[in-house]
Amino acid sequence: LYFSAQEGILFFYHIKGLQYEMKICADILQPISSIIFSPDYTVLLLVTDQGTVYTYKPAHSGEAVKLLDACSSCFLAADFLTPGDKYCVSVTISGEVQVWFLEDGTSLSKLNLDVEVHVT
């Protein structure tokens, strides 16, 4: 079970029967608004309240890596493009949809919806 705290800390709870173990995986110093697993469960996307997107690889137990940073408009949401876990798509509050290469954060394509986007 992965979850985040208000302070921007990503936690992992390993639950087995009535026993559990808690581990701090990453501290990104920004409140995390959503956590999304890749389809093959090898990568987590962490989207912050400030609109920054991080990747975290549970098998490597390393630090979260900043993939996308909020520029002119905050990233509202992000998700993986399936199949696989090489690409993600993001949308900003201003309605800009982008496809990203997860390896290095390269923007591959962009589409402006010309409408303000909200999450419900």
mmCIF file with all atom_site columns, C-alpha atoms in Angstrom:
data_model
loop_
_atom_site.group_PDB
_atom_site.id
_atom_site.type_symbol
_atom_site.label_atom_id
_atom_site.label_alt_id
_atom_site.label_comp_id
_atom_site.label_asym_id
_atom_site.label_entity_id
_atom_site.label_seq_id
_atom_site.pdbx_PDB_ins_code
_atom_site.Cartn_x
_atom_site.Cartn_y
_atom_site.Cartn_z
_atom_site.occupancy
_atom_site.B_iso_or_equiv
_atom_site.pdbx_formal_charge
_atom_site.auth_seq_id
_atom_site.auth_comp_id
_atom_site.auth_asym_id
_atom_site.auth_atom_id
_atom_site.pdbx_PDB_model_num
ATOM 1   C CA . LEU A 1 1   ? 0.000   0.000   0.000   1.00 0.00 ? 1   LEU A CA 1
ATOM 2   C CA . TYR A 1 2   ? 1.480   3.350   -1.082  1.00 0.00 ? 2   TYR A CA 1
ATOM 3   C CA . PHE A 1 3   ? 0.118   6.626   0.232   1.00 0.00 ? 3   PHE A CA 1
ATOM 4   C CA . SER A 1 4   ? 1.258   10.176  0.823   1.00 0.00 ? 4   SER A CA 1
ATOM 5   C CA . ALA A 1 5   ? 1.049   12.550  3.732   1.00 0.00 ? 5   ALA A CA 1
ATOM 6   C CA . GLN A 1 6   ? 0.222   16.249  3.582   1.00 0.00 ? 6   GLN A CA 1
ATOM 7   C CA . GLU A 1 7   ? 3.936   17.091  3.891   1.00 0.00 ? 7   GLU A CA 1
ATOM 8   C CA . GLY A 1 8   ? 4.830   15.413  0.581   1.00 0.00 ? 8   GLY A CA 1
ATOM 9   C CA . ILE A 1 9   ? 6.154   12.155  1.981   1.00 0.00 ? 9   ILE A CA 1
ATOM 10  C CA . LEU A 1 10  ? 5.507   8.929   0.070   1.00 0.00 ? 10  LEU A CA 1
ATOM 11  C CA . PHE A 1 11  ? 4.949   5.991   2.438   1.00 0.00 ? 11  PHE A CA 1
ATOM 12  C CA . PHE A 1 12  ? 4.838   2.261   1.804   1.00 0.00 ? 12  PHE A CA 1
ATOM 13  C CA . TYR A 1 13  ? 2.970   -0.125  4.087   1.00 0.00 ? 13  TYR A CA 1
ATOM 14  C CA . HIS A 1 14  ? 3.852   -3.800  3.668   1.00 0.00 ? 14  HIS A CA 1
ATOM 15  C CA . ILE A 1 15  ? 0.915   -5.701  5.151   1.00 0.00 ? 15  ILE A CA 1
ATOM 16  C CA . LYS A 1 16  ? 1.076   -9.439  5.782   1.00 0.00 ? 16  LYS A CA 1
ATOM 17  C CA . GLY A 1 17  ? -1.655  -10.969 7.883   1.00 0.00 ? 17  GLY A CA 1
ATOM 18  C CA . LEU A 1 18  ? -1.924  -8.960  11.090  1.00 0.00 ? 18  LEU A CA 1
ATOM 19  C CA . GLN A 1 19  ? 1.623   -7.608  10.785  1.00 0.00 ? 19  GLN A CA 1
ATOM 20  C CA . TYR A 1 20  ? 2.685   -4.494  8.922   1.00 0.00 ? 20  TYR A CA 1
ATOM 21  C CA . GLU A 1 21  ? 5.850   -2.552  8.281   1.00 0.00 ? 21  GLU A CA 1
ATOM 22  C CA . MET A 1 22  ? 5.957   1.128   7.321   1.00 0.00 ? 22  MET A CA 1
ATOM 23  C CA . LYS A 1 23  ? 8.728   2.628   5.205   1.00 0.00 ? 23  LYS A CA 1
ATOM 24  C CA . ILE A 1 24  ? 9.323   6.199   4.032   1.00 0.00 ? 24  ILE A CA 1
ATOM 25  C CA . CYS A 1 25  ? 10.080  5.972   0.305   1.00 0.00 ? 25  CYS A CA 1
ATOM 26  C CA . ALA A 1 26  ? 10.537  9.599   -0.736  1.00 0.00 ? 26  ALA A CA 1
ATOM 27  C CA . ASP A 1 27  ? 10.136  13.122  0.567   1.00 0.00 ? 27  ASP A CA 1
ATOM 28  C CA . ILE A 1 28  ? 9.456   15.635  -2.192  1.00 0.00 ? 28  ILE A CA 1
ATOM 29  C CA . LEU A 1 29  ? 8.658   18.556  0.126   1.00 0.00 ? 29  LEU A CA 1
ATOM 30  C CA . GLN A 1 30  ? 5.386   19.363  -1.699  1.00 0.00 ? 30  GLN A CA 1
ATOM 31  C CA . PRO A 1 31  ? 1.919   17.984  -0.919  1.00 0.00 ? 31  PRO A CA 1
ATOM 32  C CA . ILE A 1 32  ? 1.117   15.103  -3.275  1.00 0.00 ? 32  ILE A CA 1
ATOM 33  C CA . SER A 1 33  ? -2.301  15.342  -4.930  1.00 0.00 ? 33  SER A CA 1
ATOM 34  C CA . SER A 1 34  ? -2.279  12.005  -6.793  1.00 0.00 ? 34  SER A CA 1
ATOM 35  C CA . ILE A 1 35  ? -0.325  8.772   -7.110  1.00 0.00 ? 35  ILE A CA 1
ATOM 36  C CA . ILE A 1 36  ? -0.641  6.691   -10.279 1.00 0.00 ? 36  ILE A CA 1
ATOM 37  C CA . PHE A 1 37  ? 0.931   3.265   -10.910 1.00 0.00 ? 37  PHE A CA 1
ATOM 38  C CA . SER A 1 38  ? 2.156   2.329   -14.375 1.00 0.00 ? 38  SER A CA 1
ATOM 39  C CA . PRO A 1 39  ? 0.244   -0.555  -15.992 1.00 0.00 ? 39  PRO A CA 1
ATOM 40  C CA . ASP A 1 40  ? 3.078   -2.975  -15.141 1.00 0.00 ? 40  ASP A CA 1
ATOM 41  C CA . TYR A 1 41  ? 3.429   -1.580  -11.585 1.00 0.00 ? 41  TYR A CA 1
ATOM 42  C CA . THR A 1 42  ? 7.107   -0.664  -12.022 1.00 0.00 ? 42  THR A CA 1
ATOM 43  C CA . VAL A 1 43  ? 6.786   3.143   -11.843 1.00 0.00 ? 43  VAL A CA 1
ATOM 44  C CA . LEU A 1 44  ? 4.711   5.565   -9.795  1.00 0.00 ? 44  LEU A CA 1
ATOM 45  C CA . LEU A 1 45  ? 3.793   9.042   -11.030 1.00 0.00 ? 45  LEU A CA 1
ATOM 46  C CA . LEU A 1 46  ? 3.481   11.545  -8.176  1.00 0.00 ? 46  LEU A CA 1
ATOM 47  C CA . VAL A 1 47  ? 1.615   14.764  -9.001  1.00 0.00 ? 47  VAL A CA 1
ATOM 48  C CA . THR A 1 48  ? 1.933   17.588  -6.471  1.00 0.00 ? 48  THR A CA 1
ATOM 49  C CA . ASP A 1 49  ? -0.470  20.348  -5.489  1.00 0.00 ? 49  ASP A CA 1
ATOM 50  C CA . GLN A 1 50  ? 1.960   22.817  -7.106  1.00 0.00 ? 50  GLN A CA 1
ATOM 51  C CA . GLY A 1 51  ? 1.747   20.966  -10.429 1.00 0.00 ? 51  GLY A CA 1
ATOM 52  C CA . THR A 1 52  ? 5.085   19.178  -10.459 1.00 0.00 ? 52  THR A CA 1
ATOM 53  C CA . VAL A 1 53  ? 5.276   15.544  -11.611 1.00 0.00 ? 53  VAL A CA 1
ATOM 54  C CA . TYR A 1 54  ? 7.782   13.072  -10.152 1.00 0.00 ? 54  TYR A CA 1
ATOM 55  C CA . THR A 1 55  ? 8.558   9.443   -10.968 1.00 0.00 ? 55  THR A CA 1
ATOM 56  C CA . TYR A 1 56  ? 9.385   6.841   -8.351  1.00 0.00 ? 56  TYR A CA 1
ATOM 57  C CA . LYS A 1 57  ? 10.530  3.273   -9.052  1.00 0.00 ? 57  LYS A CA 1
ATOM 58  C CA . PRO A 1 58  ? 9.592   1.046   -6.088  1.00 0.00 ? 58  PRO A CA 1
ATOM 59  C CA . ALA A 1 59  ? 11.946  -1.787  -7.103  1.00 0.00 ? 59  ALA A CA 1
ATOM 60  C CA . HIS A 1 60  ? 14.945  0.544   -7.010  1.00 0.00 ? 60  HIS A CA 1
ATOM 61  C CA . SER A 1 61  ? 14.017  2.170   -3.669  1.00 0.00 ? 61  SER A CA 1
ATOM 62  C CA . GLY A 1 62  ? 15.692  5.374   -4.776  1.00 0.00 ? 62  GLY A CA 1
ATOM 63  C CA . GLU A 1 63  ? 14.562  8.957   -4.586  1.00 0.00 ? 63  GLU A CA 1
ATOM 64  C CA . ALA A 1 64  ? 11.660  10.372  -6.525  1.00 0.00 ? 64  ALA A CA 1
ATOM 65  C CA . VAL A 1 65  ? 12.913  12.057  -9.707  1.00 0.00 ? 65  VAL A CA 1
ATOM 66  C CA . LYS A 1 66  ? 11.392  15.322  -10.907 1.00 0.00 ? 66  LYS A CA 1
ATOM 67  C CA . LEU A 1 67  ? 10.056  14.705  -14.393 1.00 0.00 ? 67  LEU A CA 1
ATOM 68  C CA . LEU A 1 68  ? 7.947   17.766  -15.133 1.00 0.00 ? 68  LEU A CA 1
ATOM 69  C CA . ASP A 1 69  ? 7.927   21.129  -13.422 1.00 0.00 ? 69  ASP A CA 1
ATOM 70  C CA . ALA A 1 70  ? 5.053   23.578  -13.381 1.00 0.00 ? 70  ALA A CA 1
ATOM 71  C CA . CYS A 1 71  ? 5.921   26.345  -15.805 1.00 0.00 ? 71  CYS A CA 1
ATOM 72  C CA . SER A 1 72  ? 3.344   28.816  -17.043 1.00 0.00 ? 72  SER A CA 1
ATOM 73  C CA . SER A 1 73  ? 0.444   26.608  -15.971 1.00 0.00 ? 73  SER A CA 1
ATOM 74  C CA . CYS A 1 74  ? 0.223   23.944  -13.271 1.00 0.00 ? 74  CYS A CA 1
ATOM 75  C CA . PHE A 1 75  ? -0.099  20.310  -14.236 1.00 0.00 ? 75  PHE A CA 1
ATOM 76  C CA . LEU A 1 76  ? -3.525  19.277  -13.034 1.00 0.00 ? 76  LEU A CA 1
ATOM 77  C CA . ALA A 1 77  ? -3.227  15.552  -13.698 1.00 0.00 ? 77  ALA A CA 1
ATOM 78  C CA . ALA A 1 78  ? -0.950  12.991  -15.302 1.00 0.00 ? 78  ALA A CA 1
ATOM 79  C CA . ASP A 1 79  ? -1.266  9.347   -16.259 1.00 0.00 ? 79  ASP A CA 1
ATOM 80  C CA . PHE A 1 80  ? 0.568   6.660   -18.199 1.00 0.00 ? 80  PHE A CA 1
ATOM 81  C CA . LEU A 1 81  ? -0.136  5.968   -21.865 1.00 0.00 ? 81  LEU A CA 1
ATOM 82  C CA . THR A 1 82  ? -0.696  2.268   -22.272 1.00 0.00 ? 82  THR A CA 1
ATOM 83  C CA . PRO A 1 83  ? 0.510   -0.237  -23.140 1.00 0.00 ? 83  PRO A CA 1
ATOM 84  C CA . GLY A 1 84  ? 3.822   0.036   -21.348 1.00 0.00 ? 84  GLY A CA 1
ATOM 85  C CA . ASP A 1 85  ? 5.347   2.631   -19.078 1.00 0.00 ? 85  ASP A CA 1
ATOM 86  C CA . LYS A 1 86  ? 7.520   4.708   -21.406 1.00 0.00 ? 86  LYS A CA 1
ATOM 87  C CA . TYR A 1 87  ? 5.149   7.633   -21.936 1.00 0.00 ? 87  TYR A CA 1
ATOM 88  C CA . CYS A 1 88  ? 2.785   9.727   -19.886 1.00 0.00 ? 88  CYS A CA 1
ATOM 89  C CA . VAL A 1 89  ? 0.177   12.335  -20.700 1.00 0.00 ? 89  VAL A CA 1
ATOM 90  C CA . SER A 1 90  ? -0.471  15.453  -18.657 1.00 0.00 ? 90  SER A CA 1
ATOM 91  C CA . VAL A 1 91  ? -3.067  18.186  -18.675 1.00 0.00 ? 91  VAL A CA 1
ATOM 92  C CA . THR A 1 92  ? -2.710  21.697  -17.291 1.00 0.00 ? 92  THR A CA 1
ATOM 93  C CA . ILE A 1 93  ? -5.367  23.924  -15.791 1.00 0.00 ? 93  ILE A CA 1
ATOM 94  C CA . SER A 1 94  ? -5.272  26.022  -18.973 1.00 0.00 ? 94  SER A CA 1
ATOM 95  C CA . GLY A 1 95  ? -6.186  22.953  -21.102 1.00 0.00 ? 95  GLY A CA 1
ATOM 96  C CA . GLU A 1 96  ? -2.810  22.043  -22.550 1.00 0.00 ? 96  GLU A CA 1
ATOM 97  C CA . VAL A 1 97  ? -2.450  18.288  -23.086 1.00 0.00 ? 97  VAL A CA 1
ATOM 98  C CA . GLN A 1 98  ? 1.094   16.948  -23.535 1.00 0.00 ? 98  GLN A CA 1
ATOM 99  C CA . VAL A 1 99  ? 2.700   13.570  -24.121 1.00 0.00 ? 99  VAL A CA 1
ATOM 100 C CA . TRP A 1 100 ? 6.054   13.033  -22.366 1.00 0.00 ? 100 TRP A CA 1
ATOM 101 C CA . PHE A 1 101 ? 8.857   10.502  -22.639 1.00 0.00 ? 101 PHE A CA 1
ATOM 102 C CA . LEU A 1 102 ? 9.364   9.259   -19.073 1.00 0.00 ? 102 LEU A CA 1
ATOM 103 C CA . GLU A 1 103 ? 13.054  8.452   -19.457 1.00 0.00 ? 103 GLU A CA 1
ATOM 104 C CA . ASP A 1 104 ? 14.142  12.089  -19.590 1.00 0.00 ? 104 ASP A CA 1
ATOM 105 C CA . GLY A 1 105 ? 10.988  14.245  -19.512 1.00 0.00 ? 105 GLY A CA 1
ATOM 106 C CA . THR A 1 106 ? 11.132  15.150  -23.207 1.00 0.00 ? 106 THR A CA 1
ATOM 107 C CA . SER A 1 107 ? 7.886   16.626  -24.517 1.00 0.00 ? 107 SER A CA 1
ATOM 108 C CA . LEU A 1 108 ? 6.806   14.650  -27.589 1.00 0.00 ? 108 LEU A CA 1
ATOM 109 C CA . SER A 1 109 ? 3.560   16.351  -28.529 1.00 0.00 ? 109 SER A CA 1
ATOM 110 C CA . LYS A 1 110 ? 1.218   19.074  -27.358 1.00 0.00 ? 110 LYS A CA 1
ATOM 111 C CA . LEU A 1 111 ? -2.434  19.938  -27.910 1.00 0.00 ? 111 LEU A CA 1
ATOM 112 C CA . ASN A 1 112 ? -4.200  23.014  -26.577 1.00 0.00 ? 112 ASN A CA 1
ATOM 113 C CA . LEU A 1 113 ? -7.880  22.382  -25.817 1.00 0.00 ? 113 LEU A CA 1
ATOM 114 C CA . ASP A 1 114 ? -8.577  26.132  -25.462 1.00 0.00 ? 114 ASP A CA 1
ATOM 115 C CA . VAL A 1 115 ? -10.677 25.484  -22.370 1.00 0.00 ? 115 VAL A CA 1
ATOM 116 C CA . GLU A 1 116 ? -9.976  25.643  -18.643 1.00 0.00 ? 116 GLU A CA 1
ATOM 117 C CA . VAL A 1 117 ? -9.792  22.147  -17.143 1.00 0.00 ? 117 VAL A CA 1
ATOM 118 C CA . HIS A 1 118 ? -11.134 21.061  -13.744 1.00 0.00 ? 118 HIS A CA 1
ATOM 119 C CA . VAL A 1 119 ? -10.893 17.774  -11.869 1.00 0.00 ? 119 VAL A CA 1
ATOM 120 C CA . THR A 1 120 ? -14.071 16.341  -10.367 1.00 0.00 ? 120 THR A CA 1
#
